[in-house]
C-alpha cells in the first residue's frame, strides 16, 4: 500500500504501480472498472475521480506553467504546509502563500481531445454495453450522496436516478445541440460526445496530432474554470486590446467545464486500433492472436462470401475490398508512403441508394469510418482541410482530420456537373494529396504544414474516378435484384452479430500483423518482373510492380501469412491480371460507346 | 487636445527634441551632489518622474498649477531600486523602459521581511569607492560599478573581427564598432544602441553571462554606461531621450518549444512568425491624482501594474478625495504580439506553439502579421493570477478611474482578468501567464528586399557540423554521393538527379546593375518531361520537402493569380493588401510546378518574366510594384513542348529505358523498398538532414567564380555547340545556353565547396547539358539534335513541313477559282485527297491559321472565306 507521502510526491508512480498490478491479475479489470467519458454522461461522474477517455488529439495548445508545488498557510495556526499542485486546476487562494520561496513552477501541456472521429455505432455500443451496466448501479449512488452532502454548483434536477438514466441519451443530444454557439470543433459534422482538455504532465513531446489515445486521469469540472462567454456585459467590459487573449480565444481555450471537462492525465496510452473487440495491445497478446489465427481462414472465407453478396455477386471486387480494408501505411520512404491501397470501385449503380448502403455495411465492419458525398455543394462548401484560426488560436478541424485507419468512403456517384469554385478546387487537391501521399497540408494561413496520415480511402464511382487511386475495380454484378435496397438489407440481416464481430476482429488483426519478404522470394519476384518485361515492356511498369508488391503483401496478410511465399506472389499476380484485363475490357466497352 | 487618449499618448512621444535646451535650469549635476553618496545612483524621486515633469510646462501649459514634486505616499523603500537612476546627461529625459521596468520580481513585502536587510543589500556600491567590497544588486551577482566599467570598456574597445559587410555598411572595421555607432547616434539622433550579444560574449564572457541572467539589472546599467560615454563625447548632442541599449542575438537563441520555467527572467532571443498584433494599448506609467477638495495634485508611479492610490490628501487631509486625472497621467505605448513557432522548428506531427510578446514604445507597430522575426527579450516572470480583492475592469476606458484600492493599471488588469473566478469561490487557477517583453526585434526576412541572402545569419552551423560537411565535400565522389542521396526511393535517373542537385545549389548571383544590365539569373530551371507514371511527381514532392522555401503547385489547380500576387481589400480597414502567390513565396527557393502542360497559356505567360528576369511586376488596383521572385523552377509535364522551353536550363525526358539489366536493377530496388527496414535504408543513404545542411551551407558560404581555364573551356563548349547545327542550317545553341552552362558549372563548383569554377565543373556542366539535350531536343524525324525545338517548340523539319502544307492548301484554293467561301470539311477532304503524305486535322488547322495570318482568308465556324 503506498503511503500518503508517495501519493503527494509521486502520484504517477503510485498509479502506475496499481495499474501494473491490475493488469497482471486481469487485463480487463483496469479498463472496465474505470468509468469512461465516452459513454457515461458527464453529470454522472464524480468530480476529481478517475475516468478514462478514448480520444483523438485534435489540437495542441501552448504549454502552461503552473505551481507544481505550493505552500499553504493556515490562518489560525500560521503553520505552513507544502502541497502538490499537480493534477488540479484550482487551488484555494486564501491560504496560498504566493510569495513563498518554496513554490515550484512546473510545466504541463494541454491537448484538445475529441472522441475518435467517425467511430461506428457498433463500436461505441460495444464499449458501453460493458460499461453501461456498471455505472447505472455504482455511479448514481455517488450522485445522491453528493447532492445531500454538499451544495453543488451544477444545478442538477433532483430526479430519481432511473429517469436520469433513460434521459441520458437525449440530454446528450440536446447538449450538443445547444452547443452550436460554442463550437466543440469536431472534425466531422454531426459528431457528438464530450470534447476534453487533456492536461499532460510528462513526455508530451511523444504525442502527435491525430493520435488515438486512451487516457486515464483525474476529472476536473469546476465551473470556475469556464470563461463566461455569454455574459454580454462582461465581454464588452473586457476590452480585447487589454487582455492577453481575445474573447474568441478564451472561449476556445477555456470552454465551459460542463461541456468540455478537464482531464489531468495519470496514464495515457496510444492506441494501435480502436476496436473494442480486441485487447488494446494486440501484438503482445500472443494467446489471443494464436487463437484467432487458427480460425482466420474460415472467417476470411465467410467474409468474402458476405462481401461478394454485398457487391452483387462480384467476387473479384469483394477480394479487393478485403485487401483495401486491411491496408495500412506501414512505412514511408522519403515522401513515398508504403502499404496504402486506395480502391476505386467503379460501375456503381447511380440513382439508387446502393452506395449509401454499401457504406453502411462498411461502417458495420470498421471501427471508424466516414462517408463523404462528393456532391458539388459539399465539395464547394465543406471545410476539409483543418485550418488555424488565429483569432481563437486554435486548429479548426476539417473532414480530413481523421485518426489512423479511419475508412473514408468517397461517394463520387453524387457528383454532378457544374462549377467548382476555389474552395472546391482546394478540396479536390487535398483529397488527391491524401490519396497519393497520405498527407494533409493543414492551412496555417501564412504557410502550410504537412501532417502525415493513414486513411483508407475507398471511392465509389460510376466511371473511373477523377481522383487518383491505387487500384480500380469495375463492378460486374452477377445478380440483379429488382430492389437493391431490400436485397442488401436481407443480406445484412442474415449475418449474425457474432459473425459480424468475427469479421471486425479479422479485419483489425490482419491489418496489424507483421510482414516480411524472404531473400529467396525477392529473387523470384525480380526474375518474374524481368521476365514479364521481356515479353512485353508495355505490360508492366515500375508502378505496376509497386502495386503488385502491395497486393501480394495484403493478400498474404489476409490469409494470416506473415511472409510472402511464391504461391502468394503468383496468386497476387493472377489477381492483378484478372483485374487489369477487366479494366481494359471496360475501357474497350466505353471506347465503343458513341 | 482632441481626445484624451491621443493626448496622453502624445505626451510620451512628444518629449520633443527641443526640450532639453529650453529647460536648462537643470544643469549637469555633479556626481554625488545629491543625497546619494553613490554618485551615479540616486534614489528614485529624482528620476524619470522629475525629468518628465520638467517637460510638463511645455506640454501642459493649460494647467497653470505648479507641479510639485511627487512625494512619498508610500515607503521610500519601495522606490529605492538601483535600477532607477539618473545620469549626467544634461537633462535629456530618461525614458522609462517598460520592456524591463514592469517586470521587477522581488516582492516588496519580502524585502522587509527578509533577514538580509533589504536596504543595505540593495545599495550598490560604486566601484571606485568600495573597490574591495563586493556589493551586488540584491538577488544577483551584478556589481553595478564593475558592470558599467566593463561595458564602457567594451564599447570603447570592441572591434568586430568577423563583421559582415551587410550589417555595417559604412563602418570602418578596424575602429571600435560601437563608438562608431555612437557617432552615428549623434548624427542621426535615434537614441537606440543595438548591441550584438555575441560581441559582448567575445569581449567578456562574464559580462555576457550577467547580461543573460539578469537582464533587468544589467541592461539599465548598460544604459547608464552608454549615456555617460555618449554625453562625455557629445556634450551638446540633443536626443529625444536617453540612449537605450538593445541587445540582440543572445546566443541562447531558443526555439519556442524548448522554453521552460528556468528561462523566466532571462534574456532570450527567440525566433518565430508574427501571427497577430493588437491595437495600441496605452499603458499607464504614472498616475496623476488631484484632490477634489483642494485641487492638490500628486503623481503615483505604476508599480508592477498597480497604482497605490493615495487614500488621504496630504494637503487638506481629506480622506478619499483624490481622483485620477487621466489626461495628465503618463502613458506609454504597448502592443501585444502573438508569435508562432516558425514552421522549420517544428517537430513533425505537432502543432506550432505560440507566445505572447509585448512591444513597448517605439517597437510598437514594428512588425506585421506574417513577418518572421527574431525577438530578444525577457521572459516575464509569471504572474500568478492572484484574485484581486476587486477587479478594476475599465482601466482602458480612461474616464472611469474613480477609486478603490489597490488600483491596477491596464497591465495588472488584464493579468487578473482571465481568471474571472467568482470571489465567493475562493479558488484560483494555479496557472501562470507568461509573456515576453520585447527589447529588440529583428526581422529575418527584412533583407530579402535588398537582395541579400540572410540565411547566413539564420543558419548557424556548429563548428563540428561544418567540419563534417567539409569532410564530406573533400571526398572525390561527393557529387555522386549527394545525387544518389536525393530521393533514394526513385530508381536511377542519375542525370536527372544530378541536374536537380545542381539546381538545389544554384549558380552564383552576379550583379551587373552598375553597367545597366541588372541581375543575372543564378537560378537553374529544370523541366521534366515524360510519360505518365515515371515518378515525376514524386521527385517534385521530394524536392519540395527538401528545401526550406519550396512551394508546390499543380498546373491544373493554379491560376496566374495564384502564382503571382493578388490584391485583396481588408474587410475591416478597407485597406488594399497585396497577397503574394507561390512564385513570390518561393523567392530564394524552388517552386515545383506539377502538370505544367495543363496550365493555361495565360498562367504560363506569367512565368516568362519570372524565369528570365527573376522579378514579378504587379499592376493591380492601384498597386504597382515589382517583387523579387528569384526562384528556381522545377516543372514536370507530359511530353508537350512549347515556347517556355528555352528558359529551362535543363530539360529531361523521363522515359522507360526498357532493357533487361535495367529491369532487374529496378525490380531489385523496388522490392528492397518493401522489405528493408528503416535502419537499413538509412545506412545506405545519406541522411536527408545532412543533405539539407550541406546545401544550405554551400548556398550561403560558397560563391565560386570562373577561373581562366574554365572560361576558355566554356567558350570552346559554346562554339562547339554552335557548330553542330550550322552545317544543316540549324541553330543548335543560343546565348541562353551559354548562360545555362555557366550556371551549371558554378553550381557544380559549389557542390565541391570550391571558390573557383574549374575545368572539371565545366566538363560536368557540358555533359549534363548534352545529356539533357540529347534526351529532349532530338528531332524524332531526323534523329539530330535540333535546338530550335526548344525555342519554337517545333523542330526545323516540322516547321518546314508546316509551311509546305500551307502552300499546298493555298494552291488548292487558288485552283478552285473565284469562290468567296468554302466548306471547311470539304476543303480538308480535298487537301487530304491531293496530298501524298497523311494530313492530320491539326496540320490542316495550322495551315489555315498560317494563311489567315497572311490575311489570305478567314475562318468562321465551318466556312472558310477568302479575302
PDB file of C-alpha atoms in Angstrom, chain A residues 39-136:
ATOM      1  CA  UNK A  39     -20.237   6.550 -22.666  1.00  0.00           C
ATOM      2  CA  UNK A  40     -21.027   7.710 -19.174  1.00  0.00           C
ATOM      3  CA  UNK A  41     -22.699  11.102 -19.332  1.00  0.00           C
ATOM      4  CA  UNK A  42     -20.601  13.717 -17.672  1.00  0.00           C
ATOM      5  CA  UNK A  43     -23.065  14.541 -14.935  1.00  0.00           C
ATOM      6  CA  UNK A  44     -22.897  11.016 -13.632  1.00  0.00           C
ATOM      7  CA  UNK A  45     -19.236  11.298 -12.988  1.00  0.00           C
ATOM      8  CA  UNK A  46     -17.886  12.480  -9.735  1.00  0.00           C
ATOM      9  CA  UNK A  47     -15.561  15.466  -9.988  1.00  0.00           C
ATOM     10  CA  UNK A  48     -11.952  14.663  -9.218  1.00  0.00           C
ATOM     11  CA  UNK A  49     -12.499  10.974  -9.776  1.00  0.00           C
ATOM     12  CA  UNK A  50     -10.511   8.734 -12.051  1.00  0.00           C
ATOM     13  CA  UNK A  51     -12.019   8.379 -15.509  1.00  0.00           C
ATOM     14  CA  UNK A  52     -10.839   7.127 -18.833  1.00  0.00           C
ATOM     15  CA  UNK A  53     -11.359   8.634 -22.237  1.00  0.00           C
ATOM     16  CA  UNK A  54     -10.780   7.190 -25.657  1.00  0.00           C
ATOM     17  CA  UNK A  55      -9.985  10.078 -27.887  1.00  0.00           C
ATOM     18  CA  UNK A  56      -8.044  11.686 -30.668  1.00  0.00           C
ATOM     19  CA  UNK A  57      -5.738  14.649 -30.189  1.00  0.00           C
ATOM     20  CA  UNK A  58      -7.426  17.355 -32.212  1.00  0.00           C
ATOM     21  CA  UNK A  59      -5.332  20.338 -31.224  1.00  0.00           C
ATOM     22  CA  UNK A  60      -2.346  21.084 -29.072  1.00  0.00           C
ATOM     23  CA  UNK A  61      -2.357  24.217 -27.006  1.00  0.00           C
ATOM     24  CA  UNK A  62       0.631  26.042 -25.652  1.00  0.00           C
ATOM     25  CA  UNK A  63       2.401  24.620 -22.651  1.00  0.00           C
ATOM     26  CA  UNK A  64       1.346  26.204 -19.417  1.00  0.00           C
ATOM     27  CA  UNK A  65       3.360  26.990 -16.343  1.00  0.00           C
ATOM     28  CA  UNK A  66       1.669  26.215 -13.104  1.00  0.00           C
ATOM     29  CA  UNK A  67       2.513  25.850  -9.476  1.00  0.00           C
ATOM     30  CA  UNK A  68       3.824  22.359  -9.235  1.00  0.00           C
ATOM     31  CA  UNK A  69       4.191  22.731  -5.531  1.00  0.00           C
ATOM     32  CA  UNK A  70       2.889  25.493  -3.350  1.00  0.00           C
ATOM     33  CA  UNK A  71       2.682  26.407   0.252  1.00  0.00           C
ATOM     34  CA  UNK A  72      -0.422  26.999   2.229  1.00  0.00           C
ATOM     35  CA  UNK A  73      -0.689  28.926   5.397  1.00  0.00           C
ATOM     36  CA  UNK A  74      -3.272  28.007   7.903  1.00  0.00           C
ATOM     37  CA  UNK A  75      -4.623  31.351   9.061  1.00  0.00           C
ATOM     38  CA  UNK A  76      -5.458  30.082  12.541  1.00  0.00           C
ATOM     39  CA  UNK A  77      -2.238  28.341  13.417  1.00  0.00           C
ATOM     40  CA  UNK A  78       0.027  30.131  10.935  1.00  0.00           C
ATOM     41  CA  UNK A  79       1.618  26.820  10.132  1.00  0.00           C
ATOM     42  CA  UNK A  80       2.886  26.275   6.626  1.00  0.00           C
ATOM     43  CA  UNK A  81       2.408  23.230   4.565  1.00  0.00           C
ATOM     44  CA  UNK A  82       3.801  22.284   1.187  1.00  0.00           C
ATOM     45  CA  UNK A  83       1.310  20.904  -1.240  1.00  0.00           C
ATOM     46  CA  UNK A  84       1.372  19.328  -4.648  1.00  0.00           C
ATOM     47  CA  UNK A  85      -0.204  21.359  -7.395  1.00  0.00           C
ATOM     48  CA  UNK A  86      -0.287  18.636  -9.980  1.00  0.00           C
ATOM     49  CA  UNK A  87      -3.457  17.111 -11.326  1.00  0.00           C
ATOM     50  CA  UNK A  88      -5.642  20.006 -10.351  1.00  0.00           C
ATOM     51  CA  UNK A  89      -6.737  23.229 -11.886  1.00  0.00           C
ATOM     52  CA  UNK A  90      -7.608  25.247  -8.858  1.00  0.00           C
ATOM     53  CA  UNK A  91      -6.078  25.950  -5.525  1.00  0.00           C
ATOM     54  CA  UNK A  92      -7.668  27.584  -2.546  1.00  0.00           C
ATOM     55  CA  UNK A  93      -6.493  31.123  -2.877  1.00  0.00           C
ATOM     56  CA  UNK A  94      -6.886  32.398   0.643  1.00  0.00           C
ATOM     57  CA  UNK A  95      -4.402  30.068   2.093  1.00  0.00           C
ATOM     58  CA  UNK A  96      -1.781  30.055  -0.567  1.00  0.00           C
ATOM     59  CA  UNK A  97       1.347  31.970   0.159  1.00  0.00           C
ATOM     60  CA  UNK A  98       2.110  33.339  -3.266  1.00  0.00           C
ATOM     61  CA  UNK A  99       5.356  34.836  -2.149  1.00  0.00           C
ATOM     62  CA  UNK A 100       6.726  31.658  -0.758  1.00  0.00           C
ATOM     63  CA  UNK A 101      10.108  30.628  -1.975  1.00  0.00           C
ATOM     64  CA  UNK A 102       9.047  27.038  -1.996  1.00  0.00           C
ATOM     65  CA  UNK A 103       6.775  27.451  -4.953  1.00  0.00           C
ATOM     66  CA  UNK A 104       7.935  25.253  -7.764  1.00  0.00           C
ATOM     67  CA  UNK A 105       6.996  26.258 -11.256  1.00  0.00           C
ATOM     68  CA  UNK A 106       6.270  23.284 -13.426  1.00  0.00           C
ATOM     69  CA  UNK A 107       5.182  22.865 -16.949  1.00  0.00           C
ATOM     70  CA  UNK A 108       2.398  20.880 -18.489  1.00  0.00           C
ATOM     71  CA  UNK A 109       0.773  20.734 -21.858  1.00  0.00           C
ATOM     72  CA  UNK A 110      -2.855  20.835 -22.804  1.00  0.00           C
ATOM     73  CA  UNK A 111      -4.293  18.835 -25.646  1.00  0.00           C
ATOM     74  CA  UNK A 112      -7.737  19.369 -27.001  1.00  0.00           C
ATOM     75  CA  UNK A 113      -9.126  15.915 -27.478  1.00  0.00           C
ATOM     76  CA  UNK A 114     -12.280  14.789 -29.177  1.00  0.00           C
ATOM     77  CA  UNK A 115     -13.809  11.342 -29.393  1.00  0.00           C
ATOM     78  CA  UNK A 116     -12.301   9.446 -32.289  1.00  0.00           C
ATOM     79  CA  UNK A 117     -13.999  10.905 -35.359  1.00  0.00           C
ATOM     80  CA  UNK A 118     -16.322   8.645 -37.243  1.00  0.00           C
ATOM     81  CA  UNK A 119     -16.385   5.944 -34.626  1.00  0.00           C
ATOM     82  CA  UNK A 120     -19.020   3.477 -35.684  1.00  0.00           C
ATOM     83  CA  UNK A 121     -22.086   2.879 -33.663  1.00  0.00           C
ATOM     84  CA  UNK A 122     -21.334  -0.742 -33.015  1.00  0.00           C
ATOM     85  CA  UNK A 123     -18.032   0.363 -31.648  1.00  0.00           C
ATOM     86  CA  UNK A 124     -19.305   2.722 -29.006  1.00  0.00           C
ATOM     87  CA  UNK A 125     -22.190   0.386 -28.340  1.00  0.00           C
ATOM     88  CA  UNK A 126     -19.849  -2.500 -27.752  1.00  0.00           C
ATOM     89  CA  UNK A 127     -17.870  -0.425 -25.342  1.00  0.00           C
ATOM     90  CA  UNK A 128     -20.766   0.926 -23.461  1.00  0.00           C
ATOM     91  CA  UNK A 129     -22.523  -2.400 -23.251  1.00  0.00           C
ATOM     92  CA  UNK A 130     -19.785  -3.425 -20.902  1.00  0.00           C
ATOM     93  CA  UNK A 131     -19.739  -0.206 -19.034  1.00  0.00           C
ATOM     94  CA  UNK A 132     -23.383   0.774 -19.050  1.00  0.00           C
ATOM     95  CA  UNK A 133     -24.376  -1.909 -16.643  1.00  0.00           C
ATOM     96  CA  UNK A 134     -21.833  -0.885 -14.141  1.00  0.00           C
ATOM     97  CA  UNK A 135     -22.397   2.850 -13.931  1.00  0.00           C
ATOM     98  CA  UNK A 136     -26.138   2.657 -13.580  1.00  0.00           C
TER      99      UNK A 136
END
